[in-house]
Structures are given as structure tokens and as C-alpha cells.
Coordinates of C-alpha atoms in Angstrom, one line a residue:
Chain P
M1 CA -108.6 24.9 -64.0
S2 CA -108.8 24.1 -60.3
V3 CA -108.7 21.7 -57.8
R4 CA -111.4 21.7 -54.9
V5 CA -110.1 20.5 -51.6
L6 CA -113.2 18.2 -50.1
K7 CA -111.9 16.7 -47.4
P8 CA -108.0 18.2 -45.8
G9 CA -107.1 15.1 -44.8
L10 CA -104.7 15.3 -41.6
L11 CA -102.2 17.8 -42.5
S12 CA -101.6 18.5 -46.3
S13 CA -99.9 21.7 -47.8
L14 CA -98.3 22.9 -50.8
Q15 CA -94.7 22.7 -51.2
D16 CA -91.9 23.1 -53.4
G17 CA -87.8 23.0 -53.2
G18 CA -88.5 25.4 -50.4
R19 CA -87.4 29.3 -49.9
P20 CA -83.6 29.4 -49.8
G21 CA -81.5 32.4 -49.7
H22 CA -83.5 34.4 -47.6
A23 CA -82.0 33.1 -44.0
A24 CA -80.8 36.4 -43.2
L25 CA -84.0 38.0 -42.8
G26 CA -85.4 35.1 -40.5
V27 CA -86.9 32.9 -43.4
G28 CA -86.2 29.5 -43.1
R29 CA -86.2 27.3 -46.3
A30 CA -89.1 24.7 -45.7
G31 CA -90.2 22.7 -48.6
A32 CA -91.0 18.8 -49.0
M33 CA -90.0 17.2 -46.2
D34 CA -89.1 14.1 -48.5
A35 CA -87.6 16.1 -51.5
P36 CA -86.3 13.4 -53.6
A37 CA -90.3 12.0 -53.5
W38 CA -91.2 15.3 -54.3
R39 CA -89.0 15.6 -57.1
L40 CA -89.9 12.1 -58.8
V41 CA -93.3 12.5 -58.5
N42 CA -93.2 15.7 -60.3
A43 CA -90.9 14.2 -62.9
L44 CA -93.9 11.4 -63.2
V45 CA -96.1 14.2 -64.3
G46 CA -93.7 15.6 -66.5
N47 CA -93.2 18.5 -64.6
T48 CA -89.5 20.2 -64.8
R49 CA -89.4 23.8 -62.9
G50 CA -90.1 22.3 -59.3
E51 CA -93.8 22.9 -59.3
A52 CA -95.5 22.7 -55.9
A53 CA -97.0 19.3 -54.9
I54 CA -99.3 18.5 -52.0
E55 CA -97.5 17.0 -48.9
C56 CA -99.7 14.6 -47.2
T57 CA -99.5 13.4 -43.6
L58 CA -100.5 10.1 -42.3
L59 CA -103.9 10.7 -43.6
G60 CA -104.6 12.1 -47.5
P61 CA -106.9 15.0 -48.6
T62 CA -110.5 14.2 -50.9
L63 CA -109.8 16.5 -53.9
R64 CA -112.3 17.5 -56.6
F65 CA -110.7 17.8 -60.3
D66 CA -112.8 20.5 -62.6
Q67 CA -110.8 19.5 -65.5
P68 CA -108.8 16.8 -66.7
A69 CA -105.7 16.4 -64.8
V70 CA -102.3 14.0 -64.8
I71 CA -101.2 13.2 -61.4
A72 CA -98.8 11.2 -59.9
L73 CA -98.4 9.8 -55.9
G74 CA -95.2 8.8 -54.4
G75 CA -93.5 9.0 -50.8
A76 CA -95.2 7.3 -48.0
A77 CA -97.6 4.2 -49.1
I78 CA -100.8 6.0 -49.4
V79 CA -104.4 4.5 -50.5
A80 CA -106.3 6.3 -53.3
H81 CA -108.9 6.1 -55.8
V82 CA -111.4 7.7 -57.9
G83 CA -114.8 6.5 -57.8
G84 CA -113.8 2.6 -57.3
V85 CA -110.9 2.8 -59.5
A86 CA -107.8 2.7 -57.4
I87 CA -104.9 4.8 -58.2
P88 CA -101.8 2.7 -58.1
M89 CA -98.2 5.1 -56.7
W90 CA -94.9 6.1 -58.4
T91 CA -96.7 6.1 -62.0
H92 CA -98.5 8.7 -63.4
C93 CA -102.8 8.5 -64.1
A94 CA -104.7 10.8 -66.4
L95 CA -108.4 11.7 -65.1
P96 CA -110.9 13.0 -66.7
A97 CA -113.0 16.6 -65.3
G98 CA -114.9 15.8 -62.7
S99 CA -112.8 13.2 -61.0
V100 CA -113.0 13.0 -57.2
L101 CA -109.7 11.4 -56.0
T102 CA -109.9 10.1 -52.4
L103 CA -106.6 9.7 -50.3
G104 CA -107.0 7.2 -47.6
G105 CA -104.4 6.8 -44.7
I106 CA -100.9 5.9 -45.0
A107 CA -100.0 2.5 -43.1
V108 CA -96.3 2.6 -43.2
G109 CA -94.4 6.1 -43.4
C110 CA -95.5 9.4 -42.7
R111 CA -95.3 11.8 -45.7
A112 CA -97.1 11.0 -49.5
Y113 CA -96.9 13.6 -52.2
L114 CA -99.4 14.6 -55.1
A115 CA -97.9 16.2 -58.0
V116 CA -100.1 17.5 -61.1
R117 CA -99.0 18.4 -64.3
G118 CA -98.6 21.8 -64.5
G119 CA -98.3 22.3 -60.7
F120 CA -100.5 24.2 -58.0
D121 CA -100.2 27.6 -59.2
V122 CA -100.7 29.7 -56.3
P123 CA -98.4 33.0 -56.0
P124 CA -95.0 32.5 -55.2
L125 CA -93.3 34.1 -52.0
L126 CA -89.9 35.1 -52.1
G127 CA -89.5 32.5 -54.8
S128 CA -91.4 29.5 -53.5
R129 CA -94.9 28.2 -53.8
S130 CA -94.0 26.3 -50.1
S131 CA -96.5 26.6 -46.9
D132 CA -94.3 27.6 -44.1
L133 CA -96.5 26.7 -41.3
H134 CA -94.4 27.7 -38.6
A135 CA -93.5 30.7 -39.9
R136 CA -96.9 31.7 -41.3
L137 CA -95.3 32.5 -45.0
G138 CA -97.2 30.9 -48.4
H139 CA -100.6 29.5 -49.4
A140 CA -103.3 30.9 -47.2
H141 CA -100.7 32.5 -45.0
G142 CA -98.9 29.3 -44.8
R143 CA -101.4 27.1 -43.4
A144 CA -102.3 23.5 -43.8
L145 CA -105.1 23.0 -46.4
R146 CA -108.6 23.1 -45.8
A147 CA -112.1 22.2 -47.1
G148 CA -113.6 24.3 -49.8
D149 CA -109.7 25.6 -50.5
V150 CA -109.6 26.2 -54.6
L151 CA -106.1 25.7 -55.5
P152 CA -105.6 26.7 -59.3
L153 CA -103.6 24.4 -62.0
G154 CA -100.8 25.7 -63.7
S155 CA -101.0 25.9 -67.4
A156 CA -99.4 23.0 -68.6
A157 CA -102.0 21.1 -66.3
A158 CA -104.4 19.6 -68.9
P159 CA -103.4 15.7 -70.3
P160 CA -102.9 15.3 -74.0
M161 CA -106.2 12.8 -74.1
R162 CA -108.4 12.2 -76.9
A163 CA -111.4 14.6 -76.8
G164 CA -114.6 13.2 -75.3
D165 CA -112.4 10.2 -73.2
E166 CA -114.1 9.9 -69.7
A167 CA -111.7 7.2 -68.8
I168 CA -109.2 6.5 -66.0
R169 CA -105.6 5.7 -68.1
M170 CA -102.5 5.1 -66.6
L171 CA -99.1 4.2 -67.6
P172 CA -98.1 0.8 -68.3
W173 CA -95.0 1.3 -65.9
S174 CA -94.4 2.4 -62.6
L175 CA -91.3 3.1 -60.8
D176 CA -89.6 1.1 -58.3
P177 CA -90.0 2.1 -54.4
Q178 CA -87.3 0.4 -53.5
P179 CA -84.4 2.8 -53.6
W180 CA -86.4 6.0 -52.4
F181 CA -88.5 4.4 -49.3
D182 CA -86.8 3.5 -46.7
F183 CA -88.8 0.1 -46.0
R184 CA -86.3 -1.5 -43.0
Q185 CA -86.0 2.3 -41.3
R186 CA -82.1 2.3 -41.0
P187 CA -80.5 4.4 -38.5
L188 CA -79.6 7.4 -39.8
A189 CA -75.8 9.0 -40.2
L190 CA -75.2 11.3 -37.6
L191 CA -72.3 13.4 -37.3
R192 CA -70.6 14.6 -34.2
G193 CA -72.0 18.3 -33.2
S194 CA -70.1 21.2 -31.9
H195 CA -70.9 20.4 -28.4
F196 CA -70.9 16.3 -28.6
D197 CA -67.6 16.4 -26.3
R198 CA -69.5 17.9 -23.7
L199 CA -72.4 15.5 -23.3
E200 CA -71.4 12.8 -20.4
A201 CA -69.1 9.9 -21.5
G202 CA -72.4 7.6 -20.9
S203 CA -74.5 10.2 -23.3
Q204 CA -72.5 10.3 -25.8
E205 CA -72.5 6.3 -26.0
R206 CA -75.9 6.2 -25.4
L207 CA -76.7 9.0 -28.6
Y208 CA -75.2 6.1 -30.9
R209 CA -76.7 3.2 -29.3
A210 CA -80.0 4.1 -28.2
R211 CA -83.4 3.6 -29.7
F212 CA -84.8 6.6 -29.5
V213 CA -88.9 6.6 -30.3
L214 CA -90.4 9.7 -32.4
S215 CA -92.5 11.8 -30.4
K216 CA -96.0 12.8 -31.1
D217 CA -94.9 16.2 -30.6
S218 CA -93.2 16.1 -33.8
N219 CA -94.0 18.2 -36.9
R220 CA -92.0 19.9 -39.5
T221 CA -90.2 22.3 -37.4
A222 CA -88.9 19.6 -35.2
G223 CA -89.0 15.9 -34.5
R224 CA -88.4 14.8 -30.4
L225 CA -86.9 11.9 -29.7
D226 CA -88.3 10.0 -26.6
G227 CA -87.1 7.3 -24.5
H228 CA -83.9 8.2 -23.6
T229 CA -82.3 11.4 -21.6
L230 CA -79.0 12.5 -22.5
R231 CA -76.8 15.3 -20.3
L232 CA -74.1 17.6 -20.6
Q233 CA -71.1 17.5 -18.2
A234 CA -72.3 21.1 -16.8
P235 CA -74.8 23.3 -18.4
L236 CA -73.6 25.2 -21.3
E237 CA -74.7 29.2 -21.9
L238 CA -74.7 29.8 -25.6
I239 CA -75.5 32.8 -27.5
S240 CA -77.5 32.3 -30.5
E241 CA -76.2 31.0 -33.9
A242 CA -78.0 30.0 -37.1
A243 CA -79.4 26.9 -37.0
L244 CA -80.5 24.5 -39.7
P245 CA -82.6 21.1 -40.4
G246 CA -80.7 18.1 -39.4
T247 CA -79.5 19.8 -36.5
L248 CA -79.7 17.6 -33.1
Q249 CA -80.2 19.8 -30.1
L250 CA -80.2 19.2 -26.7
P251 CA -82.3 21.6 -24.5
P252 CA -82.3 21.4 -20.4
S253 CA -84.7 18.7 -20.8
G254 CA -82.5 16.2 -22.0
Q255 CA -84.8 15.4 -24.7
P256 CA -83.1 15.2 -28.0
I257 CA -84.7 17.4 -30.7
A258 CA -83.8 17.3 -34.3
L259 CA -84.6 20.2 -36.6
L260 CA -86.6 19.2 -39.6
A261 CA -87.4 21.5 -42.9
E262 CA -89.4 24.6 -40.7
A263 CA -86.4 24.9 -38.5
P264 CA -86.0 28.4 -37.4
V265 CA -83.0 30.1 -38.6
T266 CA -81.3 30.6 -35.2
G267 CA -81.0 29.0 -32.1
G268 CA -79.5 28.5 -28.6
Y269 CA -79.5 24.7 -27.7
P270 CA -76.5 23.1 -27.6
R271 CA -75.8 21.0 -30.9
I272 CA -75.1 17.7 -30.0
G273 CA -75.0 16.0 -33.7
Q274 CA -75.9 16.8 -37.2
I275 CA -78.2 14.2 -39.1
A276 CA -76.9 14.4 -42.4
A277 CA -78.4 15.8 -45.2
V278 CA -78.6 12.9 -47.4
D279 CA -81.1 11.3 -44.5
L280 CA -82.9 13.9 -43.8
P281 CA -85.8 12.6 -46.0
L282 CA -85.6 9.2 -44.0
L283 CA -86.5 11.3 -41.2
A284 CA -89.2 12.4 -42.8
Q285 CA -90.9 9.2 -43.0
R286 CA -90.8 8.1 -39.8
R287 CA -94.0 8.8 -37.6
P288 CA -94.5 9.3 -34.4
G289 CA -94.1 6.0 -32.4
D290 CA -91.6 4.8 -34.8
T291 CA -87.9 4.2 -33.4
V292 CA -85.0 6.4 -34.9
C293 CA -81.4 5.2 -34.2
F294 CA -78.3 6.8 -35.2
R295 CA -74.7 5.9 -36.9
E296 CA -71.5 7.6 -36.7
S297 CA -70.7 9.3 -39.8
T298 CA -68.0 11.4 -41.4
L299 CA -68.9 14.2 -43.5
D300 CA -66.7 12.8 -46.3
E301 CA -69.4 9.6 -45.9
A302 CA -72.3 12.0 -46.1
L303 CA -71.0 14.0 -48.9
A304 CA -70.1 10.9 -50.6
R305 CA -73.6 9.2 -50.4
L306 CA -75.3 12.4 -51.1
A307 CA -73.1 12.6 -54.7
A308 CA -74.1 9.2 -54.9
R309 CA -77.7 9.7 -54.6
E310 CA -77.7 12.9 -57.1
Q311 CA -76.6 10.7 -59.7
R312 CA -79.1 8.2 -59.5
L313 CA -81.5 10.4 -59.2
Q314 CA -80.5 12.4 -62.0
R315 CA -80.1 9.4 -64.1
L316 CA -83.8 8.3 -63.3
L317 CA -85.3 11.7 -64.0
T318 CA -83.3 11.2 -67.2
V319 CA -85.2 7.8 -68.0
I320 CA -88.4 9.2 -67.0
A321 CA -88.5 12.3 -69.4
R322 CA -87.5 9.9 -72.2
R323 CA -90.3 7.3 -71.5
L324 CA -92.7 9.9 -70.9
A325 CA -92.0 11.5 -74.2
S326 CA -92.8 8.2 -75.9
S327 CA -95.7 7.3 -74.4
E328 CA -97.5 11.0 -74.6
E329 CA -100.5 8.9 -76.0
Y330 CA -100.9 6.7 -72.7
S331 CA -101.5 3.8 -75.1
P332 CA -103.2 0.8 -73.3
Chain W
M1 CA -55.6 42.0 -33.8
A2 CA -58.4 40.3 -34.1
P3 CA -58.4 36.3 -33.3
P4 CA -58.7 34.1 -36.3
I5 CA -61.7 32.8 -37.5
Q6 CA -62.9 29.6 -36.8
F7 CA -64.2 27.2 -39.1
E8 CA -66.8 24.5 -38.1
A9 CA -68.2 22.3 -40.7
L10 CA -72.0 21.4 -39.5
A11 CA -73.2 19.6 -42.5
E12 CA -72.5 18.5 -46.1
D13 CA -73.8 21.9 -47.4
A14 CA -73.5 24.2 -44.1
L15 CA -70.2 25.8 -42.8
L16 CA -70.2 27.6 -39.8
L17 CA -67.3 30.6 -39.3
R18 CA -67.0 31.6 -35.7
F19 CA -65.6 35.1 -34.9
G20 CA -66.0 34.2 -30.7
E21 CA -68.3 33.4 -28.0
R22 CA -70.0 36.2 -26.8
I23 CA -72.4 39.3 -27.7
D24 CA -70.5 42.1 -28.8
A25 CA -70.6 44.9 -31.1
D26 CA -67.3 44.9 -32.3
L27 CA -67.5 40.7 -32.8
N28 CA -70.8 41.8 -34.5
D29 CA -69.3 44.0 -37.0
R30 CA -67.1 41.7 -38.3
V31 CA -69.6 39.1 -38.8
H32 CA -71.2 41.7 -40.9
A33 CA -68.2 43.0 -42.7
A34 CA -67.3 39.4 -43.7
M35 CA -70.9 38.8 -44.9
A36 CA -70.6 41.9 -46.7
C37 CA -67.3 40.8 -48.6
L38 CA -68.5 37.1 -49.1
C39 CA -71.9 37.8 -50.4
Q40 CA -70.0 40.1 -53.0
R41 CA -67.3 37.9 -53.7
L42 CA -68.7 34.3 -53.5
P43 CA -72.3 35.2 -54.4
A44 CA -73.3 31.4 -55.1
L45 CA -73.0 31.3 -50.9
E46 CA -76.1 31.7 -48.4
C47 CA -74.9 33.8 -45.5
V48 CA -76.7 33.9 -42.3
P49 CA -75.1 35.8 -39.5
A50 CA -75.8 35.8 -36.3
Y51 CA -74.1 37.7 -33.1
A52 CA -70.6 36.0 -33.4
S53 CA -71.0 33.7 -36.1
L54 CA -71.6 33.5 -40.0
L55 CA -73.3 30.8 -41.3
L56 CA -72.6 29.6 -45.0
R57 CA -74.6 27.5 -46.7
F58 CA -73.8 26.1 -50.2
D59 CA -74.9 23.4 -52.8
P60 CA -71.8 20.8 -51.9
L61 CA -72.0 19.1 -55.2
A62 CA -71.2 22.3 -57.0
W63 CA -68.3 23.3 -54.6
R64 CA -65.8 20.9 -55.7
G65 CA -62.0 21.4 -56.2
P66 CA -59.9 21.1 -59.1
H67 CA -59.4 17.6 -58.3
G68 CA -63.1 16.8 -57.2
E69 CA -62.2 17.1 -53.3
P70 CA -65.6 17.4 -51.5
G71 CA -67.1 21.1 -50.9
H72 CA -65.8 21.9 -47.4
R73 CA -62.2 22.0 -48.0
H74 CA -62.6 23.9 -51.1
L75 CA -65.0 26.3 -49.6
Q76 CA -63.1 26.8 -46.7
A77 CA -60.0 28.0 -48.8
A78 CA -61.9 30.1 -51.0
V79 CA -63.6 31.6 -48.0
V80 CA -59.9 32.5 -46.4
D81 CA -59.0 33.6 -50.0
A82 CA -61.8 35.8 -50.1
L83 CA -61.7 37.5 -46.6
D84 CA -58.2 37.8 -47.1
G85 CA -57.6 41.9 -46.2
H86 CA -61.0 42.4 -47.0
A87 CA -63.1 41.4 -43.8
A88 CA -61.8 44.2 -41.8
A89 CA -63.4 46.9 -43.8
A90 CA -66.9 47.3 -42.7
G91 CA -69.3 48.5 -45.2
A92 CA -71.7 51.4 -44.8
S93 CA -74.1 50.9 -42.7
R94 CA -77.9 52.3 -43.3
E95 CA -80.0 54.2 -40.6
V96 CA -83.5 53.6 -40.2
R97 CA -85.8 55.4 -37.9
I98 CA -88.7 53.6 -36.3
P99 CA -91.7 55.8 -34.9
V100 CA -92.7 54.1 -31.3
C101 CA -96.0 55.0 -29.6
Y102 CA -94.8 54.0 -26.3
G103 CA -97.3 53.1 -23.5
G104 CA -101.1 52.5 -23.5
D105 CA -102.4 49.4 -25.2
G106 CA -99.3 48.6 -27.2
G107 CA -96.9 49.4 -24.3
P108 CA -98.5 47.0 -21.2
D109 CA -95.1 46.6 -19.4
L110 CA -93.7 50.3 -19.8
D111 CA -95.0 50.8 -15.8
D112 CA -93.3 47.3 -14.8
V113 CA -89.8 48.2 -16.6
A114 CA -89.9 51.7 -15.4
A115 CA -90.6 50.2 -11.5
H116 CA -87.9 47.6 -12.2
C117 CA -85.0 50.1 -13.5
G118 CA -85.9 52.5 -11.2
L119 CA -86.8 54.9 -13.4
R120 CA -89.8 57.4 -14.4
R121 CA -91.6 56.4 -17.6
D122 CA -90.2 59.4 -19.7
E123 CA -86.5 58.7 -18.4
V124 CA -87.4 55.0 -19.7
I125 CA -88.9 56.3 -23.2
A126 CA -85.8 58.7 -23.2
C127 CA -83.1 56.3 -22.6
H128 CA -84.4 54.1 -25.4
T129 CA -84.6 56.4 -27.9
A130 CA -81.5 58.0 -27.2
A131 CA -79.6 55.2 -28.3
D132 CA -77.8 54.0 -31.4
Y133 CA -78.7 50.1 -32.0
R134 CA -77.3 47.9 -34.4
V135 CA -79.2 44.8 -35.9
A136 CA -77.0 42.0 -35.1
M137 CA -79.3 39.9 -36.8
L138 CA -82.9 38.5 -37.9
G139 CA -84.6 35.2 -36.5
F140 CA -86.9 33.9 -34.5
A141 CA -89.6 34.9 -37.0
P142 CA -89.1 36.6 -40.3
G143 CA -88.4 40.2 -40.4
F144 CA -87.6 39.5 -36.3
P145 CA -84.6 42.2 -35.4
Y146 CA -82.3 41.5 -32.2
L147 CA -80.6 45.2 -31.9
L148 CA -77.8 45.7 -29.8
G149 CA -77.1 48.7 -28.2
L150 CA -79.9 48.8 -25.2
D151 CA -79.0 51.5 -22.5
P152 CA -77.6 48.9 -19.9
R153 CA -80.0 50.5 -17.0
L154 CA -83.0 49.4 -19.3
A155 CA -81.8 45.5 -19.3
M156 CA -84.6 43.5 -18.1
P157 CA -85.5 40.0 -17.3
R158 CA -87.9 38.6 -19.8
R159 CA -91.6 37.9 -18.4
A160 CA -91.8 34.5 -16.2
D161 CA -95.4 33.8 -17.9
P162 CA -94.9 34.5 -21.6
R163 CA -98.0 36.1 -23.7
Q164 CA -99.7 33.3 -26.4
R165 CA -100.4 36.7 -28.9
V166 CA -98.1 39.6 -28.7
P167 CA -99.4 42.0 -31.5
A168 CA -97.5 42.7 -34.3
G169 CA -95.1 45.9 -34.4
S170 CA -94.5 45.5 -30.5
V171 CA -91.0 47.0 -29.4
A172 CA -89.9 45.1 -26.6
I173 CA -86.8 44.3 -24.0
G174 CA -85.3 41.0 -23.5
G175 CA -82.5 40.5 -20.9
S176 CA -80.1 43.0 -22.8
Q177 CA -81.9 43.0 -25.9
T178 CA -84.7 45.4 -27.7
G179 CA -86.3 44.1 -30.5
I180 CA -89.3 44.3 -32.5
Y181 CA -92.1 41.8 -33.3
P182 CA -93.2 41.7 -36.7
D183 CA -96.1 39.4 -36.4
V184 CA -98.5 38.3 -34.1
L185 CA -96.5 35.9 -32.2
P186 CA -96.0 34.4 -28.7
G187 CA -93.2 35.5 -26.5
G188 CA -91.7 36.5 -23.3
W189 CA -90.4 40.1 -24.0
Q190 CA -91.7 43.1 -22.0
L191 CA -93.3 45.2 -24.2
L192 CA -92.7 49.0 -24.0
G193 CA -94.7 50.3 -27.0
R194 CA -95.2 49.5 -30.4
T195 CA -94.5 50.9 -34.4
P196 CA -97.0 51.3 -36.8
L197 CA -94.4 49.9 -39.3
R198 CA -94.5 46.8 -41.1
L199 CA -91.8 44.6 -40.6
F200 CA -91.9 42.5 -42.5
D201 CA -94.2 41.9 -45.7
A202 CA -93.0 39.3 -48.2
R203 CA -95.2 41.0 -51.1
R204 CA -92.8 43.9 -50.8
A205 CA -89.9 44.0 -53.1
T206 CA -87.5 44.1 -50.1
P207 CA -89.5 41.8 -47.4
A208 CA -87.8 42.8 -44.4
L209 CA -87.9 46.4 -43.1
L210 CA -84.8 45.9 -41.5
A211 CA -81.5 44.2 -42.5
P212 CA -78.2 42.5 -40.5
G213 CA -76.0 45.2 -39.6
D214 CA -78.6 48.3 -40.4
R215 CA -78.2 51.3 -37.3
V216 CA -81.9 51.5 -36.1
R217 CA -83.0 54.8 -33.8
F218 CA -86.6 54.7 -32.4
V219 CA -88.5 57.9 -32.4
A220 CA -91.2 58.4 -29.9
I221 CA -94.7 59.9 -31.5
D222 CA -98.3 60.0 -29.9
A223 CA -101.2 58.1 -30.1
G224 CA -102.2 60.2 -33.2
A225 CA -99.8 60.2 -35.2
F226 CA -99.5 56.6 -35.0
A227 CA -103.0 56.1 -36.0
A228 CA -102.2 58.4 -38.9
L229 CA -99.2 56.4 -40.0
A230 CA -100.9 53.1 -39.6
T231 CA -104.0 54.5 -42.1
E232 CA -101.1 55.5 -44.3
R233 CA -99.7 51.9 -44.3
D234 CA -102.7 50.2 -44.5
A235 CA -104.1 52.4 -47.9

């Protein structure tokens, strides 16, 4: 009842909806960087309880399933195969016991998600199976997956397959990724931060007009933006306040830093902007070297977009559940 | 009369309450009192206290006004209403005693602190154990307490060259604050000693030993007592 990691890929970790509610103890949320993609792959395998999936970064892992399993892939486009059979994305596939799933490189985007029916059943910590790599919480003290790791699957893992079936089977339909993956790399909605007014006039303008480049020093904690430095009118001495994902900080170097899923819960750098929560999954799919541009947004606009996205997502989740229920036999 | 709270909508799901701009025990007391009140009266909020501010995180799609108005305005009104007349009453705080073995391997900077402050080692220890501290906030890493109340004579800047690995349990001074490293972490604070207590363990019912608003006293112990408590901890 488990999956063995044969090769770990570049940076693969278990992620779910994260660990809200513990920031007062110094524990951040972590969780899937591209949360809508994580929710959709779970829905595609019939998971409804926020099960943990594997978040793959740039290069995916190779895994062996010691039992039949139902899997789904989503997020950034990733090459996948079992033996010689290509595994498509945004649908689900039933794999026979002993399957070796090889996930390859990601050519566009940064993070792909692999869900398995029943979820990866490692012990939850503070209500979540997410690995917080920065705070070292979660599976194996919050480290990335390694070769040799054995991940147990949840009890709902076995698919409804006919006895003795050795074939890989796929659904006859898949999701259109277009609404759920930002192929055009649009400018991200940026709200003015507490200290935006303290930027030099030229820097205020540059923040919304410049093309920044995501630095290779970026990780799940923070994305560093290269290409342009920004200046404050005068140095600001601030006392630490709560920090949160999406905050665009300006340290003394002048290089903006966007806090991400594993952001520390407190911070003391000037907050020059706040990337709208609705656009954080877009930033999660930028890879080092990709362009990051901002456009000015308001709270009301961001909220309206968040509500609209949630409505679309809920509608799709309902449709997926209905179609899965009517195709339980996986007839070709 | 306390100055009014400033509200700042940080993100779709985050509202910051600012009580002031200083590290100050009275301001921090107001933060904890407001947090206690809001946790009780608006339990759907996640409260994140800091020195002089309180961040509220919430589900913006659930916090809508009666006419569908977006989260923040409705939430701000609910917060003002909840705090009205209640914010002044600080909740009763716990006192936690933390045993510390000062100096030796666990406190490699004790002599430097003594030299910097112009005190003897035993005077540094006496000053550090005499004070009544308050947990201003937890941050930096799970369970790391920022303590207010350090005797100003012990204030000392951070090390010029931060350590890559500060051992778990290290009790340290950074500027005018003192704190305890809950885990092996990089850090630049001056290390006075070490506690055998485990500051954070996600498997415990209460993972963090200290909570924001707690009172803390340090109690000096010798190496023998440290070893005994460490054995008990690991049993």
C-alpha cells in the first residue's frame, strides 16, 4: 500500500492546503504553491478531503507503485510515462501494481502536481501533510523527497479495476488547462503596500512598468526579482510585523522579494506592494529566468477576481465529481 | 486614552490592526488583549500578533456583509464592534519558568556579553534571571519567542558573523531583546546558555511551549541538573 521514490527529481515534496491557524506559534502555512492545480488533480482522482499530492519542481520524480493506483497530473506541463506509455495530463489514469511512473522535465511553467486516489498518507502535523521545507515541518522533518522514501497511500487508494487487469487505463476526457495555467505570463495584480509612498518617485513608477526577472535564488519561501533595483526616499527602521505570502518586500539591497507559501510569519522589511492572492498561483508557475511584471490593482478588483475564480473552480469540481461517478468502469 | 487602532487592508484575506510603531510593553499588552478578545468573539479569524500590531487572516469569500459587500469593510466593522469596550482588559497571563544552564558549551558568548556590559559573569546571570519577561510574539521559526523585559544593562548588538548552526534551546540576546532558539537554526544573537526544555514539538497537544502574552522567568541550573532534565525530556 505504498509508493517508492526511485529518483526524487529536482525538488519534490508533499503538499496539501497547508497549515492555517498556527502563525501565532511561528508556524507558517506552506501548502501547494499553485493551489487551484492541486485542487483539480485531487478532484480528478476522486479525492474530496484535501489529500496531499506531490509538488514537482522543474524535473519530476520516478516512482514505483506496489499496488494498483489511480493518478492525475496537473499544473505545469510535465512529460510522464509508464514503460512506453505516455501518461496525459489533466485526466486520470489507472495504473496496475508494479508500475514505474517516470516524470520528466517541465518545459513551460515551474510546478506540476501528482495526485493519487486516497492521497499520500503520511502522519499529519498540525492538521496538514504539507512539507514546510523552510521550517522543517512535515514528512521526514520537512525535507524534499529522496530516493528510497516510501510513501503510504490512503485507504481509498485501490481503484475499481476488473480483477487481473494489467493494462493502464485512462479516462476518455481531460480538462482544458487554458483557464488553469497562465500560458501568456500576464502581469500580476499588485496592490500598493504600506510603504509604497516611501519609494522614490522613479521607483514607484518602475515598480509598475519594469520587467523583472525571477532570480535563480528563489524557492518556496521567497521569489527574488532581478533586473531593476528600487530605492526608498530615506531608510526606514521598522519593527517586525506579521508577514504573509504575496508581500513584496524591499530589503536594503533594493532588490524586491516576493514572499511565497513558506514565508516566515513575521518580517521587518518595508512592504512596497502586495501581490493579489488570486495571482499567487501565477507567480508559482514562473521559473527562474521568467519575466515578472506588475499592474496596479485594487482590493475590490482582486476580491472580485478571487470570488469569480472560486465560483469557476467550484463549478468545475462539481462537474468532475459527476463525470467520475458516471465513468467508474473506465470504459474505453 | 489609547490612540485609535489603524486598520490596513493588506491583501484579500488579511487585515492589519496597528496599535503603534514602537517596541513597548504597553503597546504589546494592547495587542494581546485585542487578540484574546477577537479569538473569543470572532473565532473564524486567525490572529497573528507582533510587537505593536495584530494581523487578522480570514476567508474573504465567507466574510461578506448583509448586502454582499466585500470582506474587509464588513470585517473591520465587526472587529471594531467586538473590541468596543473590551480591548482594555488584558487577559490573565501564564508564567512559565525556564531552566537555563548559563555559560559553558551552551553559552559561548557569556564572557563577551559580560565584557561588553562591564559586568561579571555572575552579574550577567543575576540580571538575566531577575527580570520578568513577556512573550511579545513568536516568529522567525516555529516556537521562537521574542521576549520583552531585558535589563537594559544587558543589551548587546548581534554578532558581526552570524552562526550557521545555533543549537536548539540556546538562550540568547539580540539588541534589547532576549529569546530562545527552538531548533538548530542559523542566528546572530549572543548565546548566554541553554535550556533543556523543548520549545517546539509539533507532536505535542500544545506544540509551542510559550504563547504570545505569556510571562517568562529564567532560572539558573547547573550542568548536572541540565543533564538530568535532558534525560527526562528524551525518555
